[in-house]
Amino acid sequence: MARLISFFFYFCLFSSGVSASIIINHNKVTEMGEKEAYQFGLLKLALSYDKGNDYIFQESKRYIPQTSMIEQLKTNKLDVAWTGTSKELENSLTPIRIPLYKGLLGHRIFIIREGNQAKFDQIKSLSELKSLTAAQERSWADTAILRSAGIKVYGTRTYENLFHMLEGGRYDYLPRGVHEPWAEIASRPELPLTVEKNLLVKYPMPAYFFVNKENQALAQAIYSGLDAAINDGTFNDYFFNNPMIQDVIEKANIEHRLVFEIENPSIPEQTPFQDKRLWLDTKKLH
């Protein structure tokens, strides 16, 4: 209720021509890598279209893991979060249904140990891939998606553990969105990890901004800004000029990979697949 009153106050200020300053509490971005910087930059881009308000961005002191991040969003300790969607999330929070990566998050390639490429060269079918073990953070929606397809998944509590356990041989491969592996490997040069060359698992998995259900004014401001950025070309400029995305185009070799398509049983019915502006055609990457 307090947040509704707060945003009503801001609306009144906007209507009277007075600019309001709105604090946006969000997860830590500083020193958290290119992925977090990309998503945060897109949030700032979206809200830059709201000329009636000034937004002050305030990050958490420490990086908040996904489960805690969602709980803090529900209790208004955070104002916005960015993550892959699911039916459960969309039931408890308000999604801004514009995919931040134009659908790339559901194209999964693998981080593997150096020297292990030959093991994956032998994989020619999804059933053969199921003989190996993947790993994911337990709270990620991807964990349930992969398991529902019959893929063995080792679940861990923390993101950072994924890399050290892979290096230590606890599992075989770490599926990541095609925009993620190179930056993640580069930020951990002490670990002998590399990107698998030939395989790709694909399923629908858009990443969105989420806000508390009481935060409809903020949800509308983010949606309107992203929609305007798509329509004037700024979204695509931001997307294609991002070094992480350029890595995908240059290195991922998507069109030559063997693709295993699986279903996502937790994808909400409201996912805007029909709006072609929102999705990247990977066949046109080159």
XYZ file of C-alpha atoms in Angstrom:
286
model
C 0.000 0.000 0.000
C 2.822 2.405 0.863
C 4.349 1.814 -2.558
C 1.007 2.497 -4.267
C 0.736 5.790 -2.406
C 4.331 6.601 -3.308
C 3.775 6.065 -7.015
C 0.457 7.963 -6.887
C 2.423 10.857 -5.425
C 4.948 10.619 -8.259
C 2.106 10.529 -10.782
C 0.651 13.711 -9.318
C 4.051 15.392 -9.523
C 4.380 14.308 -13.148
C 0.893 15.601 -13.952
C 1.761 18.972 -12.434
C 4.981 19.239 -14.475
C 7.315 18.643 -11.525
C 10.002 15.985 -12.013
C 10.152 13.317 -9.319
C 13.232 11.461 -8.125
C 12.545 7.740 -7.774
C 15.013 5.380 -6.132
C 15.334 1.987 -7.844
C 16.831 -0.673 -5.592
C 18.353 -3.537 -7.593
C 20.843 -6.377 -7.337
C 24.580 -5.718 -7.334
C 26.010 -5.012 -10.791
C 29.462 -3.560 -10.096
C 32.204 -6.144 -10.691
C 29.596 -8.827 -11.486
C 30.523 -9.208 -15.145
C 29.196 -8.361 -18.594
C 25.867 -10.163 -18.227
C 24.738 -8.113 -15.227
C 26.077 -4.935 -16.825
C 24.115 -5.649 -20.024
C 20.812 -6.159 -18.205
C 21.301 -3.151 -15.952
C 22.203 -1.003 -18.952
C 18.972 -2.075 -20.633
C 17.010 -1.070 -17.525
C 18.609 2.368 -17.577
C 17.896 2.662 -21.290
C 14.218 1.810 -20.761
C 13.740 4.321 -17.955
C 15.589 7.043 -19.873
C 12.449 7.330 -22.029
C 10.463 8.475 -18.982
C 11.083 12.214 -19.204
C 8.759 12.999 -16.312
C 10.883 11.336 -13.636
C 14.500 11.081 -12.566
C 15.625 7.604 -11.537
C 18.324 7.016 -8.943
C 19.766 3.505 -9.139
C 20.923 1.933 -5.890
C 22.555 -1.503 -5.994
C 22.740 -3.998 -3.151
C 26.000 -4.193 -1.214
C 26.430 -7.867 -2.112
C 25.229 -9.963 -5.007
C 21.921 -11.605 -4.066
C 21.368 -15.193 -5.336
C 18.199 -15.746 -7.336
C 16.006 -17.303 -4.635
C 16.770 -14.503 -2.183
C 16.502 -11.902 -4.938
C 12.953 -13.000 -5.764
C 11.962 -12.970 -2.085
C 13.363 -9.460 -1.677
C 11.389 -8.344 -4.721
C 8.209 -9.790 -3.211
C 8.836 -7.924 0.064
C 9.783 -4.632 -1.665
C 13.400 -4.708 -0.526
C 14.245 -4.665 -4.226
C 12.266 -2.747 -6.832
C 13.297 -4.642 -9.954
C 15.042 -7.889 -10.877
C 16.022 -9.568 -14.120
C 15.838 -13.315 -14.669
C 14.441 -16.082 -16.841
C 10.693 -16.441 -16.638
C 8.430 -19.249 -15.445
C 4.753 -19.749 -14.605
C 5.565 -19.584 -10.901
C 7.408 -16.278 -11.204
C 4.730 -14.689 -13.349
C 2.064 -15.720 -10.838
C 3.830 -14.016 -7.941
C 5.436 -11.011 -9.668
C 4.712 -8.693 -12.585
C 6.778 -9.569 -15.679
C 7.646 -7.004 -18.317
C 7.229 -9.338 -21.273
C 9.961 -8.058 -23.546
C 12.818 -10.607 -23.719
C 16.062 -8.942 -22.718
C 18.177 -11.173 -24.966
C 15.684 -11.494 -27.826
C 15.304 -15.188 -26.979
C 18.989 -16.094 -26.897
C 18.790 -17.258 -23.275
C 17.048 -20.452 -24.401
C 19.903 -21.367 -26.763
C 22.245 -23.305 -24.473
C 25.817 -24.218 -25.276
C 28.187 -25.861 -22.836
C 31.165 -24.936 -20.733
C 33.357 -28.032 -20.388
C 36.782 -28.911 -19.009
C 39.728 -28.355 -21.331
C 40.704 -31.612 -23.008
C 37.177 -33.060 -22.886
C 35.972 -32.086 -26.375
C 36.413 -35.662 -27.693
C 33.744 -36.886 -25.261
C 31.226 -34.512 -26.824
C 32.310 -35.241 -30.401
C 30.725 -38.676 -29.904
C 27.295 -37.222 -29.063
C 24.927 -37.441 -32.048
C 21.508 -37.599 -30.353
C 19.657 -36.304 -27.311
C 19.580 -39.823 -25.867
C 23.385 -39.928 -26.030
C 23.622 -36.535 -24.336
C 21.504 -37.943 -21.503
C 24.368 -40.304 -20.646
C 26.310 -37.261 -19.364
C 25.565 -35.066 -16.370
C 24.935 -31.318 -16.483
C 24.788 -28.894 -13.554
C 22.757 -25.796 -12.760
C 21.974 -23.648 -9.764
C 19.025 -25.326 -8.033
C 16.731 -22.298 -8.157
C 17.136 -21.662 -11.896
C 14.143 -22.451 -14.095
C 16.554 -24.223 -16.461
C 17.113 -26.966 -13.887
C 13.492 -28.146 -14.085
C 13.399 -27.737 -17.880
C 16.451 -29.925 -18.440
C 15.286 -32.545 -15.973
C 11.836 -32.680 -17.589
C 13.594 -33.639 -20.847
C 15.362 -36.513 -19.100
C 18.743 -34.796 -18.829
C 20.647 -35.564 -15.638
C 21.258 -32.336 -13.708
C 23.410 -31.884 -10.615
C 21.950 -29.015 -8.581
C 24.075 -26.651 -6.538
C 23.148 -23.875 -4.148
C 25.480 -21.189 -5.480
C 26.435 -19.963 -8.933
C 30.172 -19.810 -8.272
C 30.287 -23.450 -7.196
C 29.266 -24.493 -10.703
C 32.636 -23.584 -12.169
C 34.798 -25.089 -9.462
C 32.850 -28.342 -9.414
C 33.125 -28.621 -13.194
C 36.875 -28.097 -12.988
C 36.997 -30.737 -10.267
C 35.156 -33.312 -12.403
C 31.938 -33.475 -10.357
C 29.879 -33.316 -13.551
C 30.426 -33.173 -17.336
C 29.104 -29.874 -18.668
C 27.536 -26.555 -17.701
C 24.761 -25.411 -20.090
C 24.768 -21.623 -20.493
C 22.957 -19.145 -22.704
C 24.975 -18.565 -25.891
C 25.802 -15.046 -24.731
C 27.328 -16.180 -21.433
C 30.256 -18.668 -21.631
C 33.117 -16.569 -22.970
C 32.804 -13.807 -20.401
C 32.358 -16.361 -17.606
C 35.460 -18.292 -18.639
C 37.497 -15.100 -19.132
C 36.653 -13.938 -15.614
C 38.044 -17.205 -14.188
C 41.400 -17.617 -15.965
C 42.697 -19.878 -13.187
C 40.214 -22.624 -14.174
C 40.948 -24.885 -17.191
C 37.548 -24.445 -18.846
C 36.508 -23.989 -22.466
C 33.391 -23.835 -24.692
C 32.131 -27.054 -26.312
C 32.222 -26.687 -30.112
C 29.398 -28.698 -31.685
C 26.199 -29.003 -29.634
C 23.273 -26.761 -28.676
C 20.168 -27.419 -26.569
C 17.279 -25.122 -27.447
C 14.066 -24.329 -25.574
C 11.864 -21.221 -25.150
C 13.215 -19.246 -22.174
C 12.925 -15.453 -22.299
C 14.545 -13.342 -19.591
C 12.452 -10.397 -18.382
C 12.501 -7.569 -15.907
C 10.211 -8.309 -12.947
C 8.685 -5.958 -10.390
C 6.427 -6.354 -7.370
C 2.745 -6.693 -8.271
C 2.080 -3.396 -6.471
C 4.605 -1.595 -8.679
C 2.436 -1.133 -11.750
C 3.722 2.387 -12.400
C 7.291 1.119 -12.578
C 6.234 -1.855 -14.706
C 4.545 0.488 -17.178
C 7.545 2.834 -17.278
C 9.911 -0.060 -18.066
C 7.582 -1.581 -20.661
C 6.939 1.743 -22.393
C 10.658 2.517 -22.509
C 11.634 -0.884 -23.916
C 8.817 -0.737 -26.475
C 9.907 2.729 -27.584
C 13.536 1.573 -27.821
C 12.466 -1.342 -30.032
C 10.408 0.895 -32.289
C 13.117 3.536 -32.784
C 15.922 0.988 -33.223
C 17.786 1.826 -30.016
C 17.168 -1.616 -28.505
C 18.762 -3.343 -31.498
C 21.664 -0.885 -31.465
C 22.270 -1.638 -27.793
C 21.911 -5.388 -28.343
C 24.123 -5.817 -31.398
C 26.837 -3.414 -30.184
C 27.218 -5.173 -26.848
C 30.577 -7.048 -26.667
C 28.916 -10.092 -25.121
C 26.415 -10.363 -27.994
C 29.156 -9.729 -30.543
C 30.971 -12.703 -28.998
C 27.927 -14.835 -29.817
C 27.857 -13.728 -33.426
C 31.607 -14.165 -33.836
C 32.254 -17.323 -31.809
C 29.124 -19.381 -31.142
C 28.826 -20.870 -34.654
C 25.127 -21.473 -33.995
C 24.182 -22.297 -37.574
C 26.642 -25.224 -37.677
C 25.822 -26.788 -34.305
C 23.787 -29.957 -33.813
C 20.586 -28.704 -32.159
C 18.545 -30.684 -29.634
C 15.161 -28.993 -29.131
C 13.329 -29.705 -25.881
C 10.106 -28.384 -24.377
C 9.787 -25.901 -21.552
C 6.801 -27.057 -19.474
C 6.966 -23.937 -17.304
C 6.712 -21.384 -20.133
C 3.654 -19.142 -19.520
C 0.887 -19.046 -22.105
C 1.180 -15.245 -22.263
C 4.712 -15.379 -23.732
C 4.559 -13.022 -26.748
C 5.924 -15.377 -29.400
C 3.683 -13.745 -32.018
C 5.486 -10.375 -31.763
C 8.378 -10.934 -34.154
C 10.011 -7.631 -33.143
C 11.020 -9.191 -29.841
C 12.893 -12.266 -31.037
C 16.173 -12.850 -32.810
C 16.261 -15.081 -35.887
C 19.553 -16.881 -35.270
C 19.665 -17.920 -38.921
C 20.303 -14.265 -39.715
C 23.180 -13.739 -37.299
C 25.673 -13.607 -40.170
